[in-house]
Coordinates of N, CA and C in Angstrom, one line a residue:
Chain A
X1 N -9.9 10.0 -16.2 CA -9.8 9.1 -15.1 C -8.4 8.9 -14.6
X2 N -8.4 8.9 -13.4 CA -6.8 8.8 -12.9 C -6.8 7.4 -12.9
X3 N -5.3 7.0 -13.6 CA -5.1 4.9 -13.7 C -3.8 5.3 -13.4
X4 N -2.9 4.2 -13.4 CA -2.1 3.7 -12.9 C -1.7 2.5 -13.8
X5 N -0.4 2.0 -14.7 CA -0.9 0.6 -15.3 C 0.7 0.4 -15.2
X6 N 0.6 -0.3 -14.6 CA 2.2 -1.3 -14.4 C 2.5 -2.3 -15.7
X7 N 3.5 -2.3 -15.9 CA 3.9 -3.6 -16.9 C 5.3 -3.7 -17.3
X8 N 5.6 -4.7 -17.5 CA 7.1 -5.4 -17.5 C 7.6 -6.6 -16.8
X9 N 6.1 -6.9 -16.2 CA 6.7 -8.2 -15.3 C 6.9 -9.3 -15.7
X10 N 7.7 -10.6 -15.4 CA 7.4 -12.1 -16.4 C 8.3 -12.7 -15.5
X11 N 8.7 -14.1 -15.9 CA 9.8 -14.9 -15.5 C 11.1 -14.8 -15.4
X12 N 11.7 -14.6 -14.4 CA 13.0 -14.4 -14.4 C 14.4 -15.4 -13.7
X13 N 14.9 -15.6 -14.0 CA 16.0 -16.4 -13.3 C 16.8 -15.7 -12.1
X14 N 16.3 -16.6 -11.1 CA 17.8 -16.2 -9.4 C 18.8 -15.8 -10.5
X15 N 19.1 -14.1 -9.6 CA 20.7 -13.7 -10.1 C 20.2 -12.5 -11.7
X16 N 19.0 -12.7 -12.1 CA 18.9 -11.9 -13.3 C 18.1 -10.4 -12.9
X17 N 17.7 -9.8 -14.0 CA 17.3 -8.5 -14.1 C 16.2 -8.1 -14.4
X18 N 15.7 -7.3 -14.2 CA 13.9 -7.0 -15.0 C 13.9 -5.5 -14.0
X19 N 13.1 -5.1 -15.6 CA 12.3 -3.2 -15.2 C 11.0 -3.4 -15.2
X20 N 10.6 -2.7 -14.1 CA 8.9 -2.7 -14.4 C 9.1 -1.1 -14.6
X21 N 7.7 -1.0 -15.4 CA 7.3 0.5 -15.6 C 5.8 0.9 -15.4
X22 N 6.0 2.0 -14.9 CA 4.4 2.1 -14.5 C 3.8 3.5 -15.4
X23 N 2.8 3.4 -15.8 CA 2.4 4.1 -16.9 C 1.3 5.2 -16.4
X24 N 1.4 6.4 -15.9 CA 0.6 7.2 -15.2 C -0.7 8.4 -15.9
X25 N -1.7 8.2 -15.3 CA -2.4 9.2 -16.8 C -3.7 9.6 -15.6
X26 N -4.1 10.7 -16.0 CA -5.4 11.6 -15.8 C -5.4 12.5 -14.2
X27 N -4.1 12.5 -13.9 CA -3.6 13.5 -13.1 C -2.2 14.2 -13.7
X28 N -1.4 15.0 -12.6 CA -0.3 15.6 -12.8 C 1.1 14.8 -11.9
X29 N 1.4 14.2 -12.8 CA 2.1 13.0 -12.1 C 3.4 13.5 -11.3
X30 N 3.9 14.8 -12.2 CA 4.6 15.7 -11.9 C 4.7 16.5 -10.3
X31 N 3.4 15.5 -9.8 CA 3.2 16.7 -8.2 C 3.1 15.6 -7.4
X32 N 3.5 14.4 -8.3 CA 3.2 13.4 -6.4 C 4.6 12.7 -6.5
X33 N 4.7 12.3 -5.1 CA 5.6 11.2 -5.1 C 5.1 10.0 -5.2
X34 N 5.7 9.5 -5.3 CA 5.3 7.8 -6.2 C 6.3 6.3 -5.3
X35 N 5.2 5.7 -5.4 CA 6.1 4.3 -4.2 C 6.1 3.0 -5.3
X36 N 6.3 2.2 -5.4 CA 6.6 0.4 -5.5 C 6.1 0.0 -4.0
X37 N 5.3 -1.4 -3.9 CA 4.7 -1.9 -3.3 C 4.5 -3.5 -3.7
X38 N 4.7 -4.2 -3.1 CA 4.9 -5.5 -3.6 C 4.4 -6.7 -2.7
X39 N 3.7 -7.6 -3.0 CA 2.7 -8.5 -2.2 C 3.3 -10.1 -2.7
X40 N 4.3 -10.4 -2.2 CA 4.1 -11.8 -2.2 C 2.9 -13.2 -2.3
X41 N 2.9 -14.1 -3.3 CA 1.7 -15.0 -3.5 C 1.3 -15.2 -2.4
X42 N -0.1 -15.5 -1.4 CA -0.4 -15.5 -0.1 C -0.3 -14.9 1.0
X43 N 1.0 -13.6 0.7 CA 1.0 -12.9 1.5 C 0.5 -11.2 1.7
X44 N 1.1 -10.3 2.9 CA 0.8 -9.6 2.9 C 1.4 -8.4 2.3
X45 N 1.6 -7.0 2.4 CA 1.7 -5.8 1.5 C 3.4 -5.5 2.5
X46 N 4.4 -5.2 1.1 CA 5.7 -4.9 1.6 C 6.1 -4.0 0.8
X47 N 6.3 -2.6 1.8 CA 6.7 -1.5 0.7 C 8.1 -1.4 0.4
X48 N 7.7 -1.5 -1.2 CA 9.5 -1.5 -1.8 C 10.2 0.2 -2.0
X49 N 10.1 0.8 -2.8 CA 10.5 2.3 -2.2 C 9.7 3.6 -2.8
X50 N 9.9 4.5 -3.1 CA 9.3 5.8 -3.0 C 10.4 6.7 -3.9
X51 N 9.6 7.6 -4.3 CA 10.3 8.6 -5.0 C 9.5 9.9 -5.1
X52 N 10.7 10.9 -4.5 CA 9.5 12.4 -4.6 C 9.5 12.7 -5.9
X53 N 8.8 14.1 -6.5 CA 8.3 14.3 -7.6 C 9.1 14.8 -8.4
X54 N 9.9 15.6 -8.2 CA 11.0 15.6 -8.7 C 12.5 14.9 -8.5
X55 N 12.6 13.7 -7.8 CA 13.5 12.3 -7.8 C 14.6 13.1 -6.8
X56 N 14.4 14.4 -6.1 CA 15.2 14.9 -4.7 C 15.0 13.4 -3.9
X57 N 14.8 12.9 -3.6 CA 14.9 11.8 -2.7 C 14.2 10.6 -2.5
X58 N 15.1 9.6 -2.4 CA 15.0 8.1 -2.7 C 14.7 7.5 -1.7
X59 N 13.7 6.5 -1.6 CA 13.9 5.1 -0.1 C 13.9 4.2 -0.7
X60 N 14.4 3.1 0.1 CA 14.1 2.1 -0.4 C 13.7 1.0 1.0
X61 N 13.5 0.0 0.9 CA 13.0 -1.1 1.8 C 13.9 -1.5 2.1
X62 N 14.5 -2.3 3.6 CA 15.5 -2.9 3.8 C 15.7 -4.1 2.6
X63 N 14.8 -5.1 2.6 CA 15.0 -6.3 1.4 C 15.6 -5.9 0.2
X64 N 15.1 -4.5 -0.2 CA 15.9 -4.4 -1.7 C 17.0 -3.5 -1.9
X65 N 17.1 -2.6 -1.0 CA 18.3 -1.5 -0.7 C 19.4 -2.3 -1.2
X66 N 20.3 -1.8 -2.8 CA 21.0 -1.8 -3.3 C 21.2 -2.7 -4.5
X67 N 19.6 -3.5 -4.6 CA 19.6 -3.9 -5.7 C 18.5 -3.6 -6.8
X68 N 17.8 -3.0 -5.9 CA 16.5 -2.3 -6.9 C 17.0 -0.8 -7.0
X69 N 16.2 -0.1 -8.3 CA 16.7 1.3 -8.4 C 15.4 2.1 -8.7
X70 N 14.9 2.7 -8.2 CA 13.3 3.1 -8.4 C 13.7 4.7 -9.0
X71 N 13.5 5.0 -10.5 CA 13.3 6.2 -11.3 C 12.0 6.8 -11.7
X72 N 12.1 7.6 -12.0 CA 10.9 8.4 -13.1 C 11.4 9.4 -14.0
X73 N 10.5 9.8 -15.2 CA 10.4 10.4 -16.2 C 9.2 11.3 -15.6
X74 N 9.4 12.6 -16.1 CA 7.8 13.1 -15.3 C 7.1 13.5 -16.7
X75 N 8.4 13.9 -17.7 CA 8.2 14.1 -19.4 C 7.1 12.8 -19.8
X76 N 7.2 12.0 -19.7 CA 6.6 11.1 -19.9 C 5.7 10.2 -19.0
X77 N 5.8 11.2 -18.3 CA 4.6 10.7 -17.1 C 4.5 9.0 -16.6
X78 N 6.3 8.7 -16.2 CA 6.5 7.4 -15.9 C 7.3 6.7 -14.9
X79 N 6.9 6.0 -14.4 CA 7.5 5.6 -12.9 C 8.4 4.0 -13.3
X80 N 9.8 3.8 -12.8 CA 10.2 2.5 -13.2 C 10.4 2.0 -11.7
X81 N 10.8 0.9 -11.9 CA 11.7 0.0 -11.1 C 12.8 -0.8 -11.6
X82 N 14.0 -0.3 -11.8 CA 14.8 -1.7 -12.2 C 15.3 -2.8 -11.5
X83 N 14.9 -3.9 -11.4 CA 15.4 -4.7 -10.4 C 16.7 -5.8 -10.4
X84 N 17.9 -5.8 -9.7 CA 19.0 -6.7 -10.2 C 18.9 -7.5 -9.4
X85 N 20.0 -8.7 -9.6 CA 20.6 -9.5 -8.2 C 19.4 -10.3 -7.7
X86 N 17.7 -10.8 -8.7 CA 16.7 -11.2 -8.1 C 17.3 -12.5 -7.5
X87 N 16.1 -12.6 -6.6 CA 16.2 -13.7 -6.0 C 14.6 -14.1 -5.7
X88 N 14.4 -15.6 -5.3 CA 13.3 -16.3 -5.3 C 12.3 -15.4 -4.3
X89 N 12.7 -15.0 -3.2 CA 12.0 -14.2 -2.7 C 11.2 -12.7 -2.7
X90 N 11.9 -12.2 -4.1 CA 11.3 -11.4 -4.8 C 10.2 -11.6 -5.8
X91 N 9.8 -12.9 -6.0 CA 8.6 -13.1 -6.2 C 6.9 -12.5 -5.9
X92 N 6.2 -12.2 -6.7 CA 5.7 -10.9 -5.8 C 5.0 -10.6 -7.1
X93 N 3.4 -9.5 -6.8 CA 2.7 -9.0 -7.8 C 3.5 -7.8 -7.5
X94 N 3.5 -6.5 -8.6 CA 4.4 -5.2 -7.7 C 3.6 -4.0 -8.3
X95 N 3.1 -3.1 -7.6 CA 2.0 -2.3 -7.7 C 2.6 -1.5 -7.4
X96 N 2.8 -0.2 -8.5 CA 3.3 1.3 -8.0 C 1.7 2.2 -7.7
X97 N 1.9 3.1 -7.0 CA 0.8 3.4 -6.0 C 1.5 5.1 -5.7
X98 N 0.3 5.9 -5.9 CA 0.5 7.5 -5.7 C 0.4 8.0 -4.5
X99 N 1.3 8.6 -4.0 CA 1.6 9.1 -2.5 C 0.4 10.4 -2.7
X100 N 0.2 10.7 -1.0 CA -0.8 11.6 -0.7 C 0.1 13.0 -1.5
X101 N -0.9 14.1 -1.7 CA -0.2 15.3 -2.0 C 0.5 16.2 -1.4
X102 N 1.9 16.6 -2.0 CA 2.9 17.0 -1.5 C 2.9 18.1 -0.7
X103 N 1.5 18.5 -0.4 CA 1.6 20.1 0.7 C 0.5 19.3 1.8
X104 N 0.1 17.9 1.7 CA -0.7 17.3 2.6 C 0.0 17.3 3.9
X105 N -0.6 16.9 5.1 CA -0.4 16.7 6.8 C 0.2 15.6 6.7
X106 N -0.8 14.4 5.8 CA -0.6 13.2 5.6 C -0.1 12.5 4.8
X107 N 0.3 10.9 5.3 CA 0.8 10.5 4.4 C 0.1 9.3 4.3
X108 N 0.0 8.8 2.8 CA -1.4 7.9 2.8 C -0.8 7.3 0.5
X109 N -1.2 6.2 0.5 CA -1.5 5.7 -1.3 C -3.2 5.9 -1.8
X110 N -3.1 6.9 -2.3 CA -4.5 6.7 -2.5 C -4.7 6.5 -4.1
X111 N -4.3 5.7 -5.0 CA -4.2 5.5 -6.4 C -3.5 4.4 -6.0
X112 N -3.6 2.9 -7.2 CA -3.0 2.1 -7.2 C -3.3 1.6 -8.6
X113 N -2.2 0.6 -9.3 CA -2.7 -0.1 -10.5 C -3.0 -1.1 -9.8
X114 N -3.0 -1.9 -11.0 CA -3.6 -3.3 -10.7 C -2.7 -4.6 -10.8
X115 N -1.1 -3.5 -10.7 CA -0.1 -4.7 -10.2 C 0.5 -5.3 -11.8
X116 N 1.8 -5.6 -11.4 CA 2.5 -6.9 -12.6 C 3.0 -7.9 -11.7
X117 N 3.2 -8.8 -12.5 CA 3.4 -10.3 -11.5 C 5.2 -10.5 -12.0
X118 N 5.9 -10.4 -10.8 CA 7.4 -11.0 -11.1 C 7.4 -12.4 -10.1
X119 N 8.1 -13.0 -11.5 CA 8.3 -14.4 -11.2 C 9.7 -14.7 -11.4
X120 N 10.6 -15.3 -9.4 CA 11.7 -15.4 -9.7 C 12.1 -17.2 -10.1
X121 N 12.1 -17.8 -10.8 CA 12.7 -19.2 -10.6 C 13.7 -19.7 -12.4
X122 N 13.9 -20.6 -11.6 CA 15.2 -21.5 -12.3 C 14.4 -22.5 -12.9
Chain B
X1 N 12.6 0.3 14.5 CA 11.5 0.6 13.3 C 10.7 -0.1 13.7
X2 N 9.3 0.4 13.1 CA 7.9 0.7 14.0 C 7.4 -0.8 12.8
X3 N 6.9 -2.0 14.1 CA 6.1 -2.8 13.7 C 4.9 -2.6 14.0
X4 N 4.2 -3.0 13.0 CA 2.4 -2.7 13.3 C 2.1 -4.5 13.5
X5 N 1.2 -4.7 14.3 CA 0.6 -5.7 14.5 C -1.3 -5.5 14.5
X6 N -1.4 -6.3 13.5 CA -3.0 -6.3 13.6 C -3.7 -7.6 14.2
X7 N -4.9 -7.2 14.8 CA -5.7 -8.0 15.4 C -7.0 -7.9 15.3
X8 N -8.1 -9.3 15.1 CA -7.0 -10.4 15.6 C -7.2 -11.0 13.8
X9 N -6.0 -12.2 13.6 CA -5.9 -12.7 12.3 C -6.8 -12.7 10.8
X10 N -7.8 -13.7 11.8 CA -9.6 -13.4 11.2 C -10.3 -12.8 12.0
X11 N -11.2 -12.5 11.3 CA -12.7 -12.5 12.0 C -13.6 -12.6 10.9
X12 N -14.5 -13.9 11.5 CA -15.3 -14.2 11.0 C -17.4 -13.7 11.4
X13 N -17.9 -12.8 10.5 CA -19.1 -12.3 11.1 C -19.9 -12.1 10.0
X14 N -21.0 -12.0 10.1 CA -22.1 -11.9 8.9 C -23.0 -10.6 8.5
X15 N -23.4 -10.5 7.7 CA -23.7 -9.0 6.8 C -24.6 -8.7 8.3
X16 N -24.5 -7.0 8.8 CA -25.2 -6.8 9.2 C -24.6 -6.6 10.8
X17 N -23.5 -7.2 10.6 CA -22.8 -7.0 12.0 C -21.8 -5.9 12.1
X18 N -21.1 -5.8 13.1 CA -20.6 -4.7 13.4 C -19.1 -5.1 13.5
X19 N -18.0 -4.7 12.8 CA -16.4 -5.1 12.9 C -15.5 -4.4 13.5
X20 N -14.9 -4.7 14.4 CA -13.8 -3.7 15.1 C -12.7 -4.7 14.8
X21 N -11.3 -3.7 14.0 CA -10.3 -3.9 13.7 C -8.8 -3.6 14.3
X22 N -8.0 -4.1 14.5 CA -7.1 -3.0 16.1 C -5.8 -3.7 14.8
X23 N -5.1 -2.3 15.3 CA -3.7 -2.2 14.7 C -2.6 -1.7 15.9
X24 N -2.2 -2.3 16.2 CA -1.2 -1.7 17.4 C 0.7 -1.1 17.1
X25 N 0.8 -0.3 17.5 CA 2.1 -0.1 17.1 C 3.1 -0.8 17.9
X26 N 3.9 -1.0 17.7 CA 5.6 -1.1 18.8 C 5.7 0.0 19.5
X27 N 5.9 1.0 18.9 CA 6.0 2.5 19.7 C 5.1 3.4 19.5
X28 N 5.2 4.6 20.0 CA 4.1 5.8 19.7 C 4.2 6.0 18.3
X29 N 3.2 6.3 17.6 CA 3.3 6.6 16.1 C 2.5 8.1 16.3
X30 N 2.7 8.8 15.3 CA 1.7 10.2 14.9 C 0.3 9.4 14.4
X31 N -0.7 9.9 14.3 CA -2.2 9.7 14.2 C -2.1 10.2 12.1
X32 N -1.0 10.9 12.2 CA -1.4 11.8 10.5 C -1.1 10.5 9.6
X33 N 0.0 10.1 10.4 CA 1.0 8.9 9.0 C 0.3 7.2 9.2
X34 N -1.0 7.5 9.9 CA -2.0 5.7 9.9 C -3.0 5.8 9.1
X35 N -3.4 5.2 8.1 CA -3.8 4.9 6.8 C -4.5 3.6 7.3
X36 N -5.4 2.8 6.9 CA -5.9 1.8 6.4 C -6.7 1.9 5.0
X37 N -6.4 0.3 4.6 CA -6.9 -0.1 3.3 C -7.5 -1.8 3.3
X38 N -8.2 -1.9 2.2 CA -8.7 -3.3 2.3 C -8.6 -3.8 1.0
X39 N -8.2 -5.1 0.4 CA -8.0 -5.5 -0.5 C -8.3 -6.9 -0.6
X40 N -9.6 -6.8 -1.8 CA -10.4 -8.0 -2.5 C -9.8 -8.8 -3.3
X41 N -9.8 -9.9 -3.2 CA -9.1 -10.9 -4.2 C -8.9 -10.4 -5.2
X42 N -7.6 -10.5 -5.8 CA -7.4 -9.9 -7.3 C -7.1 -9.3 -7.6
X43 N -7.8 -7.9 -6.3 CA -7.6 -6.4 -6.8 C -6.5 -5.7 -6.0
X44 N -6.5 -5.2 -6.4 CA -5.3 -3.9 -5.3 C -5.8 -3.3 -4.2
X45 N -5.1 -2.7 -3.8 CA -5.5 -2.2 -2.1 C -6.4 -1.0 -2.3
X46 N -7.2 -0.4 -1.7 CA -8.2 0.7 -1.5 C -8.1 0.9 0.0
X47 N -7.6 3.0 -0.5 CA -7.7 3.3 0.6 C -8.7 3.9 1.3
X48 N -9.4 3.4 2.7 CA -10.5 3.5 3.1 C -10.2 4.9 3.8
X49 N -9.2 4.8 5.1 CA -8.8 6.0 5.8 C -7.3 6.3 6.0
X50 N -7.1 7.5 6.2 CA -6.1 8.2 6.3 C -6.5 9.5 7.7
X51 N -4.6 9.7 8.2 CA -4.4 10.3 9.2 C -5.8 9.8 10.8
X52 N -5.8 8.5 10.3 CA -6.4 7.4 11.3 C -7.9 7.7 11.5
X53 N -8.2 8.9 11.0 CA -9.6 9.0 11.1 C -10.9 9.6 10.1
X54 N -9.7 9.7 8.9 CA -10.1 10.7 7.6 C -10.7 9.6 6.8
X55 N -12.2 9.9 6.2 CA -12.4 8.3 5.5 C -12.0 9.2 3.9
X56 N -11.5 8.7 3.2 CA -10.9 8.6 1.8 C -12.1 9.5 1.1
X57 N -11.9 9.7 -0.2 CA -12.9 10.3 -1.1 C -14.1 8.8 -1.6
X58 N -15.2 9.0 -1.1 CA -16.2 7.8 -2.1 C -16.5 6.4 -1.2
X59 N -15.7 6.5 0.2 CA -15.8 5.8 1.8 C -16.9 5.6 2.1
X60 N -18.0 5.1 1.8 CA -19.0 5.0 2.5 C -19.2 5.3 4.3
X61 N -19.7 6.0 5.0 CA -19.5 6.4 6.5 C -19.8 5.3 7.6
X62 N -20.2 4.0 6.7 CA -20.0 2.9 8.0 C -18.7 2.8 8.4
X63 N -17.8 2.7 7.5 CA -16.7 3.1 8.0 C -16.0 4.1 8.4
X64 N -15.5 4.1 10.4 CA -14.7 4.8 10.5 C -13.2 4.2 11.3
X65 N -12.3 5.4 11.8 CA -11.2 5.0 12.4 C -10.7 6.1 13.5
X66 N -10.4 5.2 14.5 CA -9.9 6.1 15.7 C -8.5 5.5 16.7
X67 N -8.3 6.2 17.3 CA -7.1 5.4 18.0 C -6.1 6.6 18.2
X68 N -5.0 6.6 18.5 CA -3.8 7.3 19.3 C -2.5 7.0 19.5
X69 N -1.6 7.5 19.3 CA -0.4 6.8 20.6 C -0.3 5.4 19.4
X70 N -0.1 4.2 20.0 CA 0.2 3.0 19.6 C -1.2 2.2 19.0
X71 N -2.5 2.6 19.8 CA -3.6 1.6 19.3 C -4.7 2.2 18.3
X72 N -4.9 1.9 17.3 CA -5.8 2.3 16.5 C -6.7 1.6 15.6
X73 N -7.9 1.7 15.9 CA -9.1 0.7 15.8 C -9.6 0.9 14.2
X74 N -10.2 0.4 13.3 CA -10.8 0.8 12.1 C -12.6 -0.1 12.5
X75 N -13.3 0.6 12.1 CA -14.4 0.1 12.9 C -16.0 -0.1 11.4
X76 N -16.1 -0.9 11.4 CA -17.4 -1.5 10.3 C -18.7 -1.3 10.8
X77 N -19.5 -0.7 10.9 CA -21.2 -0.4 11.6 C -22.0 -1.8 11.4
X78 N -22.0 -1.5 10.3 CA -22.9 -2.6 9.8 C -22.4 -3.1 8.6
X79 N -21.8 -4.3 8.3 CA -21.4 -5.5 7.3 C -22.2 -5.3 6.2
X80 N -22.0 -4.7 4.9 CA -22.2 -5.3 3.6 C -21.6 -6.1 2.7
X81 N -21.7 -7.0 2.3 CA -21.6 -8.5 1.5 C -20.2 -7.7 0.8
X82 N -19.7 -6.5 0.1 CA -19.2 -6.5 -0.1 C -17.6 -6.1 0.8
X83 N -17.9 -5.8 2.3 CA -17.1 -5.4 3.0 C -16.4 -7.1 3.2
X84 N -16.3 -7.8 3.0 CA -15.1 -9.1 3.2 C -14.5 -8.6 2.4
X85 N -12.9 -8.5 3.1 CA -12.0 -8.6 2.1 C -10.6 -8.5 3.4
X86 N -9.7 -8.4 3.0 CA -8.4 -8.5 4.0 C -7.9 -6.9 4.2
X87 N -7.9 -6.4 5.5 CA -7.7 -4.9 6.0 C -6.0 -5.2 6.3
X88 N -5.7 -4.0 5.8 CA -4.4 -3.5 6.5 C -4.5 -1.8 6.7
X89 N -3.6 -2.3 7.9 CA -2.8 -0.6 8.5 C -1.6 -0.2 8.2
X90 N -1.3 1.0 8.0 CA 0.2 1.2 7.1 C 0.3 2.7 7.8
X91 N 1.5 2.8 8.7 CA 2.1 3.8 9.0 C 3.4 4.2 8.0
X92 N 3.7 5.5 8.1 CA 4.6 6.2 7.1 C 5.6 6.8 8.6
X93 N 6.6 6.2 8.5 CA 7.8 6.8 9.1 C 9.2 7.1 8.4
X94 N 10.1 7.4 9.6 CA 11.5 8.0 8.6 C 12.5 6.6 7.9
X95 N 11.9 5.4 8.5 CA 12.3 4.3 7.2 C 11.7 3.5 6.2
X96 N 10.2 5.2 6.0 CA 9.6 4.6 5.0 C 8.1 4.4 5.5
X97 N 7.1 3.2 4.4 CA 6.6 3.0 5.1 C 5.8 1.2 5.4
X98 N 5.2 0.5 6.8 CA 5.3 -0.1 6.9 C 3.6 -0.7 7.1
X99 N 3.6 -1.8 6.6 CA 2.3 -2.1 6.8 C 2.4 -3.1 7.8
X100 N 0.6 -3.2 8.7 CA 0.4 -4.5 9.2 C 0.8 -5.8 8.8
X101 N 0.1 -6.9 9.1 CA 0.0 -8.2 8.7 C -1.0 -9.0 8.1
X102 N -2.2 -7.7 8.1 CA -3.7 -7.8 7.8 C -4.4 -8.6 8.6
X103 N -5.7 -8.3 8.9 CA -6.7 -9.2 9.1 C -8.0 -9.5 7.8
X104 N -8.5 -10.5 8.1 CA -9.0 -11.5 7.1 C -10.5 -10.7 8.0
X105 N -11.4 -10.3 7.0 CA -12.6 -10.4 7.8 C -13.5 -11.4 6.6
X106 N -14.0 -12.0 7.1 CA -14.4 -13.5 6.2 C -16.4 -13.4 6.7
X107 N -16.9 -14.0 6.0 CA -18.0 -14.3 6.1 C -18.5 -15.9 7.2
X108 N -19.2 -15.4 7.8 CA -19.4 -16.9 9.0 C -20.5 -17.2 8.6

């Protein structure tokens, strides 16, 4: 079965740090690019950044550009996020999500987990 | 950078009706990089279509999607109890990529 399982999320203090890691299994994780995606409580879907399959190239989202660092392991079939400099607005479920395949037309998430919950407050 | 706007906020309609969903661009977008997905309380997003008119692997065919240029419709035939849930459109451009603001299709 192809999953997806995020985890690392919890309470954190404005100004502190936290990794999420996403735990990838029952495909070849090695052949996709991989995003962060993040949904604020009540709201809607904000993509945080992307990574091709071999980590040739990075995005990131305007909001987090230069304080989030999105890696992978492909040895270990694992996707991170390290996040610094939080702030309240980074609050948010954060769902890493598998990009369409790398010789596709398109571009599309068709895999998701089922999310970790970061919580920024004081 | 390419804002998507969806319309309209809700809509509210009952099993058995027919849903038309509009996502509009700011500028011309490509047809390949417009995706929609719908997501159920709780759960994570599922993607219904891709390249605006491809329905996903396991899509049941009441759902489809069409559109062009800036407007692009996602369209429901006929309402099953489990189709409520909140739609978004998500284009992929060169800063990435960006979703709608969702519409709410709710039960009346």
């Amino acid at each position: 079965e192809v999953q997806l399982v995020e985890s690392g999320g919890g309470l954190v203090k404005p100004g502190g740090s936290l990794r999420l890691s996403c735990a990838a299994s029952g495909f070849t994780f090695s052949s996709y690019s991989m995003n962060w995606v993040r949904q604020a409580p009540g709201k809607g879907l904000d993509w945080v950044s992307s990574i091709t399959s071999s980590s040739s190239y990075i995005y990131y989202g305007d909001s987090v550009k230069g304080r989030f660092t999105i890696s992978r392991d492909n040895a270990k079939n694992s996707l991170y996020l390290q996040m610094n400099s939080l702030r309240a607005e980074d609050t948010a479920v954060y769902y890493c999500a598998r990009e369409s395949p790398l010789l596709s037309s398109y571009s599309y998430m068709d895999v998701w987990g089922k999310g970790t919950t970061v919580t920024v407050s004081s | 950078e390419i804002v998507l706007t969806q319309s309209p906020g809700t809509l509210s309609l009952s099993p058995g009706d027919r849903a038309t969903l509009s996502c509009r661009a700011s500028q011309s977008v490509s047809s390949s990089y417009l995706a929609w997905y719908h997501q159920k309380p709780g759960q994570a997003p599922r993607l219904l279509i891709y390249g605006a008119s491809s329905r996903a692997t396991g899509i049941p065919d009441r759902f489809s999607g069409s559109g062009s240029g800036t407007d692009f419709t996602l369209t429901i035939s006929r309402l099953e109890p489990e189709d409520f849930a909140v739609y978004y459109c998500q284009h992929y451009g060169s800063s990435g990529y960006t979703f709608g603001q969702g519409t709410k299709l709710e039960i009346k």
